[in-house]
PDB file of C-alpha atoms and ligand atoms in Angstrom:
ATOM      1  CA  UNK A  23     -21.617  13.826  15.332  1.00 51.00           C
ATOM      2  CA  UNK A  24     -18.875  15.172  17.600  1.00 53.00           C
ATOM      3  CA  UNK A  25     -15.851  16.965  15.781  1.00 67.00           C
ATOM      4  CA  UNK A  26     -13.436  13.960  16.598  1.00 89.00           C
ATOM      5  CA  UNK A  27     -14.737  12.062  14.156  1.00 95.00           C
ATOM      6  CA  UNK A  28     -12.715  10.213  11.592  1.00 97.00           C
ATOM      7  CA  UNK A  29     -12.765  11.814   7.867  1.00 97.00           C
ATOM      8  CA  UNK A  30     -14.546  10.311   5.376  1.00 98.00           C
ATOM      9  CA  UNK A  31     -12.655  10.460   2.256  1.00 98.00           C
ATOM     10  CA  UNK A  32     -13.900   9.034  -1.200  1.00 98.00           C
ATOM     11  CA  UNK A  33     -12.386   8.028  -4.507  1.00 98.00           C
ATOM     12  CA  UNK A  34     -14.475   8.462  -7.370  1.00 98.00           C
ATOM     13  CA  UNK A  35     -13.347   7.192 -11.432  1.00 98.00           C
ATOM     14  CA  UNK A  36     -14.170   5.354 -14.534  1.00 96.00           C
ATOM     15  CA  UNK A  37     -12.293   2.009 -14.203  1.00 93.00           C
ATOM     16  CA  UNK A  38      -8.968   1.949 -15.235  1.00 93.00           C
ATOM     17  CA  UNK A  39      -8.342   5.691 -13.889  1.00 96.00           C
ATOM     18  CA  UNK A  40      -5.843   4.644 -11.418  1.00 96.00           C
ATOM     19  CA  UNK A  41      -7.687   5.339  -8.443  1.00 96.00           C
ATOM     20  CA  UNK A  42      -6.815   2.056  -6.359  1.00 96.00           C
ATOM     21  CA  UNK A  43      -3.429   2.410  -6.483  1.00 97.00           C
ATOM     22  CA  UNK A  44      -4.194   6.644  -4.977  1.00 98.00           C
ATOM     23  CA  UNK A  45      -6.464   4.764  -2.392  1.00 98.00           C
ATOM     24  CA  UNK A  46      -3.315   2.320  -1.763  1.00 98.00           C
ATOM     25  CA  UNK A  47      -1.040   5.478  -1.513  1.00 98.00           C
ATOM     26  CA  UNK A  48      -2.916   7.706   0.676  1.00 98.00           C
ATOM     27  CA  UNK A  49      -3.638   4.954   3.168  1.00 98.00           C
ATOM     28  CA  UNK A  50       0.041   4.217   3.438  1.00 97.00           C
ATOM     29  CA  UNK A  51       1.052   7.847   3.965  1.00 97.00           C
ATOM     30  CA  UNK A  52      -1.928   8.108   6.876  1.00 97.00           C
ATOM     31  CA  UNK A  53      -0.383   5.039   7.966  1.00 97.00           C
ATOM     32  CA  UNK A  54       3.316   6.534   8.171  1.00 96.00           C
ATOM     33  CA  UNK A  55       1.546   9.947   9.648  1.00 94.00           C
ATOM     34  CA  UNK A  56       0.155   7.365  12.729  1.00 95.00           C
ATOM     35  CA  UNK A  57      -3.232   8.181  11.596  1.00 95.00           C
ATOM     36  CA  UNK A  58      -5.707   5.976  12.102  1.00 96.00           C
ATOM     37  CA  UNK A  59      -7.352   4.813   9.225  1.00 97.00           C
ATOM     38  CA  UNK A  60      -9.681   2.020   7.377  1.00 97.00           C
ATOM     39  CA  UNK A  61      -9.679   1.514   3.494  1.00 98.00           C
ATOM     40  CA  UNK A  62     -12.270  -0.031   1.946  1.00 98.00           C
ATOM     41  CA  UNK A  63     -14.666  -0.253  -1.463  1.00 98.00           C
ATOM     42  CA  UNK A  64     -17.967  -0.101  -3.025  1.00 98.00           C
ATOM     43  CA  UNK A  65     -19.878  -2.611  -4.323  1.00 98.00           C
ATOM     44  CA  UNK A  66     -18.350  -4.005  -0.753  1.00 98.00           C
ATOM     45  CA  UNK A  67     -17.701  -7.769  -0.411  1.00 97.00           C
ATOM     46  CA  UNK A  68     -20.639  -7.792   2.166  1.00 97.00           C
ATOM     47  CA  UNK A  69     -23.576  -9.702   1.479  1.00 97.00           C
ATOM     48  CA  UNK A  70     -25.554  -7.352  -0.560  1.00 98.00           C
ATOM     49  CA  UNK A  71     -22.291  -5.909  -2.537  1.00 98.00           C
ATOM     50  CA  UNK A  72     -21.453  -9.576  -3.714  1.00 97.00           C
ATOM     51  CA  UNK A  73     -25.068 -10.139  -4.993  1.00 97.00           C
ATOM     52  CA  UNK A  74     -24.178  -6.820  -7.054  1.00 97.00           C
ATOM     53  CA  UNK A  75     -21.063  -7.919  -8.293  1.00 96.00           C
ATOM     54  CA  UNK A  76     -22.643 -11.542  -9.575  1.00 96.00           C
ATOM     55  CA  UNK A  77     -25.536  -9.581 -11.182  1.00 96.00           C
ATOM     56  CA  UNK A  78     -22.767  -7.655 -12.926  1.00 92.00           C
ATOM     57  CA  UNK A  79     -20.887 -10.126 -14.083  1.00 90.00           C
ATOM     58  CA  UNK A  80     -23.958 -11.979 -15.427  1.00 93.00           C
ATOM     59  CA  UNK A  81     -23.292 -15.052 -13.020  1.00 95.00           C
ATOM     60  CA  UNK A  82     -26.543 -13.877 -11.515  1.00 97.00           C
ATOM     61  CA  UNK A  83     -29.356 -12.701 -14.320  1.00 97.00           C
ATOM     62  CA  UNK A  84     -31.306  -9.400 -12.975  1.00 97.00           C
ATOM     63  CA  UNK A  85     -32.589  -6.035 -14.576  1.00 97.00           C
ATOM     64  CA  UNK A  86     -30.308  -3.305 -14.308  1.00 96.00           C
ATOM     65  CA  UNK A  87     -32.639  -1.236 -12.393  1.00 97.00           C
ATOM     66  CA  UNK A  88     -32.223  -4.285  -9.919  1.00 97.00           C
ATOM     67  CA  UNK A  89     -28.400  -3.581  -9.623  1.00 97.00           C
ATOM     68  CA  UNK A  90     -29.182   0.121  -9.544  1.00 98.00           C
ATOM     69  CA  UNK A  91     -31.270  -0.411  -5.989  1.00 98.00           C
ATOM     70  CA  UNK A  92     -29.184  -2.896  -5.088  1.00 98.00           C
ATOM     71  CA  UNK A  93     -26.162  -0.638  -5.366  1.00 98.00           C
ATOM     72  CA  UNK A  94     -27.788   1.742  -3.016  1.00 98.00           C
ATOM     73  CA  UNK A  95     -28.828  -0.951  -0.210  1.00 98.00           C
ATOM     74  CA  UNK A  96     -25.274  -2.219  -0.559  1.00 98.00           C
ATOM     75  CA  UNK A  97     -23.934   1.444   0.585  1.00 98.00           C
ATOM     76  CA  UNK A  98     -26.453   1.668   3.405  1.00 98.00           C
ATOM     77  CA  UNK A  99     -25.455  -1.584   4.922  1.00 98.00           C
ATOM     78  CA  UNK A 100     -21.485  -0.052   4.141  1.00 98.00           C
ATOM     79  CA  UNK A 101     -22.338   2.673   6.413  1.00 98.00           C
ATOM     80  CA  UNK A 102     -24.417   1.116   8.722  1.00 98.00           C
ATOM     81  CA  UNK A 103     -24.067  -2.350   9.541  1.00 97.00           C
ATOM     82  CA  UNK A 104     -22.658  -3.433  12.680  1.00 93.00           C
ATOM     83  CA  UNK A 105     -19.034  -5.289  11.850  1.00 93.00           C
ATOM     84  CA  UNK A 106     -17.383  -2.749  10.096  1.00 93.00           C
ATOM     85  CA  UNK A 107     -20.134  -0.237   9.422  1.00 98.00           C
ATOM     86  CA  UNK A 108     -18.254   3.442   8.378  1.00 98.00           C
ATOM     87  CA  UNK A 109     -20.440   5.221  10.523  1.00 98.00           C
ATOM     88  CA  UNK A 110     -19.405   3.375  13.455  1.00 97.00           C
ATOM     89  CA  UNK A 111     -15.803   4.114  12.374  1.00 98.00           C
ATOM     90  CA  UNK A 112     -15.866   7.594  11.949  1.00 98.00           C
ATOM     91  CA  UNK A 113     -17.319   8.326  15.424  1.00 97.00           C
ATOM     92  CA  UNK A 114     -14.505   6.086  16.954  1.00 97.00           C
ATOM     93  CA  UNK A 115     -12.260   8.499  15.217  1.00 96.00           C
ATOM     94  CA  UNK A 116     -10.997   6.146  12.316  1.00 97.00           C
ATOM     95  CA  UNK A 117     -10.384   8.107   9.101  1.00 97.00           C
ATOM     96  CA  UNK A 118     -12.250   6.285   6.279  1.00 98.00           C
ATOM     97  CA  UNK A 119     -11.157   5.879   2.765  1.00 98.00           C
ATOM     98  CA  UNK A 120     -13.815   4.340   0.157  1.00 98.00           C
ATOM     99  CA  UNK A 121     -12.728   2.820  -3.335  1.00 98.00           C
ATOM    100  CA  UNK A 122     -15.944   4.257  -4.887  1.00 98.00           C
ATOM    101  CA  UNK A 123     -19.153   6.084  -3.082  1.00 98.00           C
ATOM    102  CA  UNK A 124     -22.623   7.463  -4.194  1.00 98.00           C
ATOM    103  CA  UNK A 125     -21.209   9.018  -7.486  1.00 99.00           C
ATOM    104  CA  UNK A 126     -20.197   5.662  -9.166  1.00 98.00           C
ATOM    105  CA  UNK A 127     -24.195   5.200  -8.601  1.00 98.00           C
ATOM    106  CA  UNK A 128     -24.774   8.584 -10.171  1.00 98.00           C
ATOM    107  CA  UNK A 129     -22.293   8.223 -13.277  1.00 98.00           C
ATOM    108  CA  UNK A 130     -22.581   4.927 -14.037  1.00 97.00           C
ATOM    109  CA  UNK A 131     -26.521   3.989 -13.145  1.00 98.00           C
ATOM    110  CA  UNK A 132     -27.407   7.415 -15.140  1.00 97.00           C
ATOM    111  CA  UNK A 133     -26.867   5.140 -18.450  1.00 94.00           C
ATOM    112  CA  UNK A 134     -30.262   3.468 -17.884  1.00 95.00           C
ATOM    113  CA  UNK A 135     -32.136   5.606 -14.957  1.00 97.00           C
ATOM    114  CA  UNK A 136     -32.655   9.009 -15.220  1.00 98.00           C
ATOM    115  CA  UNK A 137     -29.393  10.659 -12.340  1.00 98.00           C
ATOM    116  CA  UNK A 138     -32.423  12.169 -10.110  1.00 98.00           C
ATOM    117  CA  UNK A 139     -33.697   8.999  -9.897  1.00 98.00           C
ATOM    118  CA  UNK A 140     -30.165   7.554  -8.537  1.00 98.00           C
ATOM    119  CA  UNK A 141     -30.106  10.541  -6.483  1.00 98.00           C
ATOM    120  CA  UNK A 142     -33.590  10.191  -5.001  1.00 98.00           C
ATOM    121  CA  UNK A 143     -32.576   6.471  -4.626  1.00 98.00           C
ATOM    122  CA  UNK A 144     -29.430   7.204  -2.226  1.00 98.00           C
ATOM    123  CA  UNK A 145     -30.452  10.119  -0.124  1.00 98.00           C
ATOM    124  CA  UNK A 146     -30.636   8.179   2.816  1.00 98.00           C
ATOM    125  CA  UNK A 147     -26.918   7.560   2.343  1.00 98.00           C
ATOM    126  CA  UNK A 148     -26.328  11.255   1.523  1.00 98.00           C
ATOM    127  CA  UNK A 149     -28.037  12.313   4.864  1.00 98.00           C
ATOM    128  CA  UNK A 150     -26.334   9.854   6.867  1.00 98.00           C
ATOM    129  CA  UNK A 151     -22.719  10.324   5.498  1.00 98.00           C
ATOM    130  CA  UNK A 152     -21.668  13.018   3.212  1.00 98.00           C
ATOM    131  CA  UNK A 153     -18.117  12.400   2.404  1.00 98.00           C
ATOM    132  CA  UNK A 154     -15.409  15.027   3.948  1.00 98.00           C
ATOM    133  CA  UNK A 155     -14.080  14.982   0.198  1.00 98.00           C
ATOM    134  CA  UNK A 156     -15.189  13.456  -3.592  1.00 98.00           C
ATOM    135  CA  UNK A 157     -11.732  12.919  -4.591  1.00 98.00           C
ATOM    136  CA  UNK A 158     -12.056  12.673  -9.004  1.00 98.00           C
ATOM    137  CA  UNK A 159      -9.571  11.071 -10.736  1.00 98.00           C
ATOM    138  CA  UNK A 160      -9.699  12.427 -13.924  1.00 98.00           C
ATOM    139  CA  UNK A 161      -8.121  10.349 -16.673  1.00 97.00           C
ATOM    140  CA  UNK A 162      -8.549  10.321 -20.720  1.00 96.00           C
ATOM    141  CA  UNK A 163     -11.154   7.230 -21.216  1.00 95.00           C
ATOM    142  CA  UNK A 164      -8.495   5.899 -24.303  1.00 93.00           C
ATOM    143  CA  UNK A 165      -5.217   5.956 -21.788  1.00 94.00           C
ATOM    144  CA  UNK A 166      -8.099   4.010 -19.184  1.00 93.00           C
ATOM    145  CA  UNK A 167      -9.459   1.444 -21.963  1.00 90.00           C
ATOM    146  CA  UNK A 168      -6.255   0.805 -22.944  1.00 89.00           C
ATOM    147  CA  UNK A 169      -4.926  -0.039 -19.416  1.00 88.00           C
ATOM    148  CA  UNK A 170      -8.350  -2.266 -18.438  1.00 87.00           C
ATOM    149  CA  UNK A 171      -7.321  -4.644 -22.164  1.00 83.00           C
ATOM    150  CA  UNK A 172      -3.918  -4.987 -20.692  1.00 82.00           C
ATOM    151  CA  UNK A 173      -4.887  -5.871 -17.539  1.00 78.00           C
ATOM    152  CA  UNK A 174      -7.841  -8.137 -17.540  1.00 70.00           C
ATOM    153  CA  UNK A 175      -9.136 -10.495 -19.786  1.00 62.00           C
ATOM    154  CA  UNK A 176     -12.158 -10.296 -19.053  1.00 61.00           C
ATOM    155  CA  UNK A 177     -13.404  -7.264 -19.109  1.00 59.00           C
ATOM    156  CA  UNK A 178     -16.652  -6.343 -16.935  1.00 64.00           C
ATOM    157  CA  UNK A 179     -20.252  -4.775 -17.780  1.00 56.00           C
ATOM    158  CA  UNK A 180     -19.454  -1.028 -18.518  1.00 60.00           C
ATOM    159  CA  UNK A 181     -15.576  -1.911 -19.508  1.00 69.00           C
ATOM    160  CA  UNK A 182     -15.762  -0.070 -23.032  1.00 84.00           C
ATOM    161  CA  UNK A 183     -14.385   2.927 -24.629  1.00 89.00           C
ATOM    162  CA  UNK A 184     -17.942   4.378 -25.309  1.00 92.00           C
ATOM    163  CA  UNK A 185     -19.107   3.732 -21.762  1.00 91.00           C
ATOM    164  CA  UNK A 186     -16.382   4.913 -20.231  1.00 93.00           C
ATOM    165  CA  UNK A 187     -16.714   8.169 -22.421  1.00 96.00           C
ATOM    166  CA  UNK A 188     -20.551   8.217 -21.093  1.00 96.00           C
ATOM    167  CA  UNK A 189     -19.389   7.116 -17.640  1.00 97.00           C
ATOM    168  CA  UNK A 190     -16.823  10.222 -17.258  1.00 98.00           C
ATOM    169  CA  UNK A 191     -19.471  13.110 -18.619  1.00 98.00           C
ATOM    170  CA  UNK A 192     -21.875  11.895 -16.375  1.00 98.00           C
ATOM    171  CA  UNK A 193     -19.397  12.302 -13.262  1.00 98.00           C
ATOM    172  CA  UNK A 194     -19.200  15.728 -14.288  1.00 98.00           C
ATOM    173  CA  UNK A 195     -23.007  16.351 -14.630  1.00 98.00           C
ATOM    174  CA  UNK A 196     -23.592  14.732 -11.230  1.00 98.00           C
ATOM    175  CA  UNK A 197     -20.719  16.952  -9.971  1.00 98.00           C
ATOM    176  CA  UNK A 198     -22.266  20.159 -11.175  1.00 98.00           C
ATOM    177  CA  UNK A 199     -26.080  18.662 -10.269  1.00 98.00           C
ATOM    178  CA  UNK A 200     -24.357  18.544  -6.363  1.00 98.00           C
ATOM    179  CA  UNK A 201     -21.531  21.504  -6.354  1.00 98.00           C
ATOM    180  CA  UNK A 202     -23.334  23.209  -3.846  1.00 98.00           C
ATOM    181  CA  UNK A 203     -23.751  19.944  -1.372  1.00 97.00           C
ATOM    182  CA  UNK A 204     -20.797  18.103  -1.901  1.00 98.00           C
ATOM    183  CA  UNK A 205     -16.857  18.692  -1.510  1.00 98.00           C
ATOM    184  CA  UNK A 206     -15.506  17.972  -4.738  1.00 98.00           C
ATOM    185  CA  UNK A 207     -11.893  17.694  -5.520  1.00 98.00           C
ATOM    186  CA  UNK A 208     -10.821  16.764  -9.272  1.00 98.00           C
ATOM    187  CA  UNK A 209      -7.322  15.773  -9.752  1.00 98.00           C
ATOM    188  CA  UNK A 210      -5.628  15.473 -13.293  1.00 97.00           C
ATOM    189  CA  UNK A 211      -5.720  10.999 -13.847  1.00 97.00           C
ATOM    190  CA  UNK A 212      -2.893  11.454 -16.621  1.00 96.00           C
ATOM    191  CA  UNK A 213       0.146  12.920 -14.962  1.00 94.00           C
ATOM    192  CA  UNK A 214       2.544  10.399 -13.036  1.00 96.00           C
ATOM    193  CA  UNK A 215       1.563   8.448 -10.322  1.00 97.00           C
ATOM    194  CA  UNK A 216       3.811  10.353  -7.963  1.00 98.00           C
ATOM    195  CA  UNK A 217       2.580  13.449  -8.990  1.00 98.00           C
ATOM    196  CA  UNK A 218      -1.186  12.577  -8.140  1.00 98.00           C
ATOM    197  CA  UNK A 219      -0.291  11.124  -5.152  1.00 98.00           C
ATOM    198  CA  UNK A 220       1.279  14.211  -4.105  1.00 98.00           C
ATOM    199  CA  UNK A 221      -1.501  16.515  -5.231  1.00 97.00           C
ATOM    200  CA  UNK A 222      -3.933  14.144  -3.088  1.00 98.00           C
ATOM    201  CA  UNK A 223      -1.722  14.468  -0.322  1.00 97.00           C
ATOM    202  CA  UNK A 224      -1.123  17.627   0.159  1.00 96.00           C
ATOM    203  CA  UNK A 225      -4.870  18.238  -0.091  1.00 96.00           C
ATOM    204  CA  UNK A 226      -5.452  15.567   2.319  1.00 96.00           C
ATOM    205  CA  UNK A 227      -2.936  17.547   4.725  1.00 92.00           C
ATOM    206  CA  UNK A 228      -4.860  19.996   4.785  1.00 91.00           C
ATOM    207  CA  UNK A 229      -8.481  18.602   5.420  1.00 91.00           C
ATOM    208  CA  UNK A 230      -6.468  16.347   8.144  1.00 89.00           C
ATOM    209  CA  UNK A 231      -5.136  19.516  10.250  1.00 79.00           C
TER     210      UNK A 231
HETATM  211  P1  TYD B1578     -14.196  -1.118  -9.509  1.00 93.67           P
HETATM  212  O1  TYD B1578     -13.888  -0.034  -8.528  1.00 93.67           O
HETATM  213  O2  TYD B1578     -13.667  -0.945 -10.869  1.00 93.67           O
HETATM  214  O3  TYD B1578     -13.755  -2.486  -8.877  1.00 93.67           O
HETATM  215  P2  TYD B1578     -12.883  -3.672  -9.503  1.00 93.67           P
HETATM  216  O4  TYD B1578     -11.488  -3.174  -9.438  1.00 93.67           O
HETATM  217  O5  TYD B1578     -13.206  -4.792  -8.551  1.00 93.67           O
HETATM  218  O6  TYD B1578     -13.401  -3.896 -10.903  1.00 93.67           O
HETATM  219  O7  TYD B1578     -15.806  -1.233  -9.515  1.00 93.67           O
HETATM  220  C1  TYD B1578     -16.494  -2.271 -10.100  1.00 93.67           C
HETATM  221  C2  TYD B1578     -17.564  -1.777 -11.039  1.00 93.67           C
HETATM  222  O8  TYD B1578     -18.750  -1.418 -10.328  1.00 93.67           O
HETATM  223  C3  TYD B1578     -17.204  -0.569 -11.866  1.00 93.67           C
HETATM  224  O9  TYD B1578     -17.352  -0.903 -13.249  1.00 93.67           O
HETATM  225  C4  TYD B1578     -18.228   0.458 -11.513  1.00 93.67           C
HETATM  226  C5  TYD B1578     -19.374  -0.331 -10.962  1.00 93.67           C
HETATM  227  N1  TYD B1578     -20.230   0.400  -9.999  1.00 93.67           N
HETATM  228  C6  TYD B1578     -21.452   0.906 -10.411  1.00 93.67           C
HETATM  229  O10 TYD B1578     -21.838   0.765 -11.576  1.00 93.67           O
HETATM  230  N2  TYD B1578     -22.242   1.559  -9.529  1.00 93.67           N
HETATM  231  C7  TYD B1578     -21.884   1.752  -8.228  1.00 93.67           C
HETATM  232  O11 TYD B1578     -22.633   2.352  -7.433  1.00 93.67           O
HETATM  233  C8  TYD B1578     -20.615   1.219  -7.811  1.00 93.67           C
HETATM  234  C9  TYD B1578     -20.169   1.385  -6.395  1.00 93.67           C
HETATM  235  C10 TYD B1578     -19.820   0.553  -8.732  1.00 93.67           C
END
């Protein structure tokens, strides 16, 4: 791929760490910067992310080591297909920002597969598209718990405290599995919003000049 392609930046966190509103924030300063840019999210709302999501949700009844595969066919088609495929974005020069990437697989699928296995099970993705930058938002798994009962009432499959605990030392084993393969930026979840944002961006900057 030609060095005018688009970045591919990632947001990685437990739920509840914030990290939407950061993908909402950086998109709208790349906006204001005349960058071009696409946001989107893992599991997508293609056909194979929404399968995921009902099997999550227990609308749709499968094995976890279903939604664990399933999760990883869902990013292929993300970077591949056709439509809106991120590949296909990057080489027009769009700069890409994902809600969510290979690591959610790795943290969160590592509860019931071993995290090689996860690994093994999205190289393909890793090969194709290695993001330009993991960015972590690290936040205290109470202060995230706390904010998920607030906001929803119904909370999804790995929306607990002990999860989330599990969820967020896992990031951190995938991260040091992978330190040598994969940019890795980890950015302190509890400060203010403002303050994040500007940490992201002036990393962001950076990568973008
Ligand atoms: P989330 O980003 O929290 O979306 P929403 O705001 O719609 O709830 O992601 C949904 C859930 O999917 C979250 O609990 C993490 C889970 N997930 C995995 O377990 N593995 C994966 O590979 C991905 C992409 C998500």
């Amino acid at each position: 791929m030609n060095n005018n392609r688009g970045k591919f930046i990632v947001f990685e966190g437990i739920d509840g760490s914030g990290k939407s509103t950061q993908v909402k924030r950086l998109a709208n300063r790349l906006i204001k910067e005349k960058k071009n840019i696409c946001k989107t999210f893992e599991p997508t709302d293609g056909p194979i992310g929404s399968l995921a999501r009902q099997m999550m949700t227990g609308r749709i009844k499968a094995d976890n080591k279903t939604i664990a595969l399933l999760f990883a066919a869902d990013r292929i088609d993300h970077l591949l297909n056709d439509i809106n495929g991120i590949v296909s974005m990057l080489k027009k020069g769009i700069n890409v920002i994902s809600d969510r990437y290979y690591f959610s697989s790795y943290a969160y699928q590592s509860s019931y597969i071993k995290m090689e296995r996860i690994i093994e099970a999205n190289i393909i993705s890793a090969q194709t598209m290695r993001p330009d930058v993991n960015i972590f938002i690290d936040i205290n798994p109470q202060t995230a718990f706390n904010r998920l009962k607030k906001k929803r009432s119904l909370l999804e499959l790995y929306e607990n405290i002990t999860d989330m605990q599990k969820v967020r030392k896992s990031y951190f084993k995938a991260f040091d599995k992978l330190k040598n393969e994969e940019k890795i930026l980890i950015i302190d979840g509890n400060d203010a919003p403002d303050n994040i944002e500007l940490k992201i961006w002036n990393n962001i900057n950076k990568l973008l000049t």
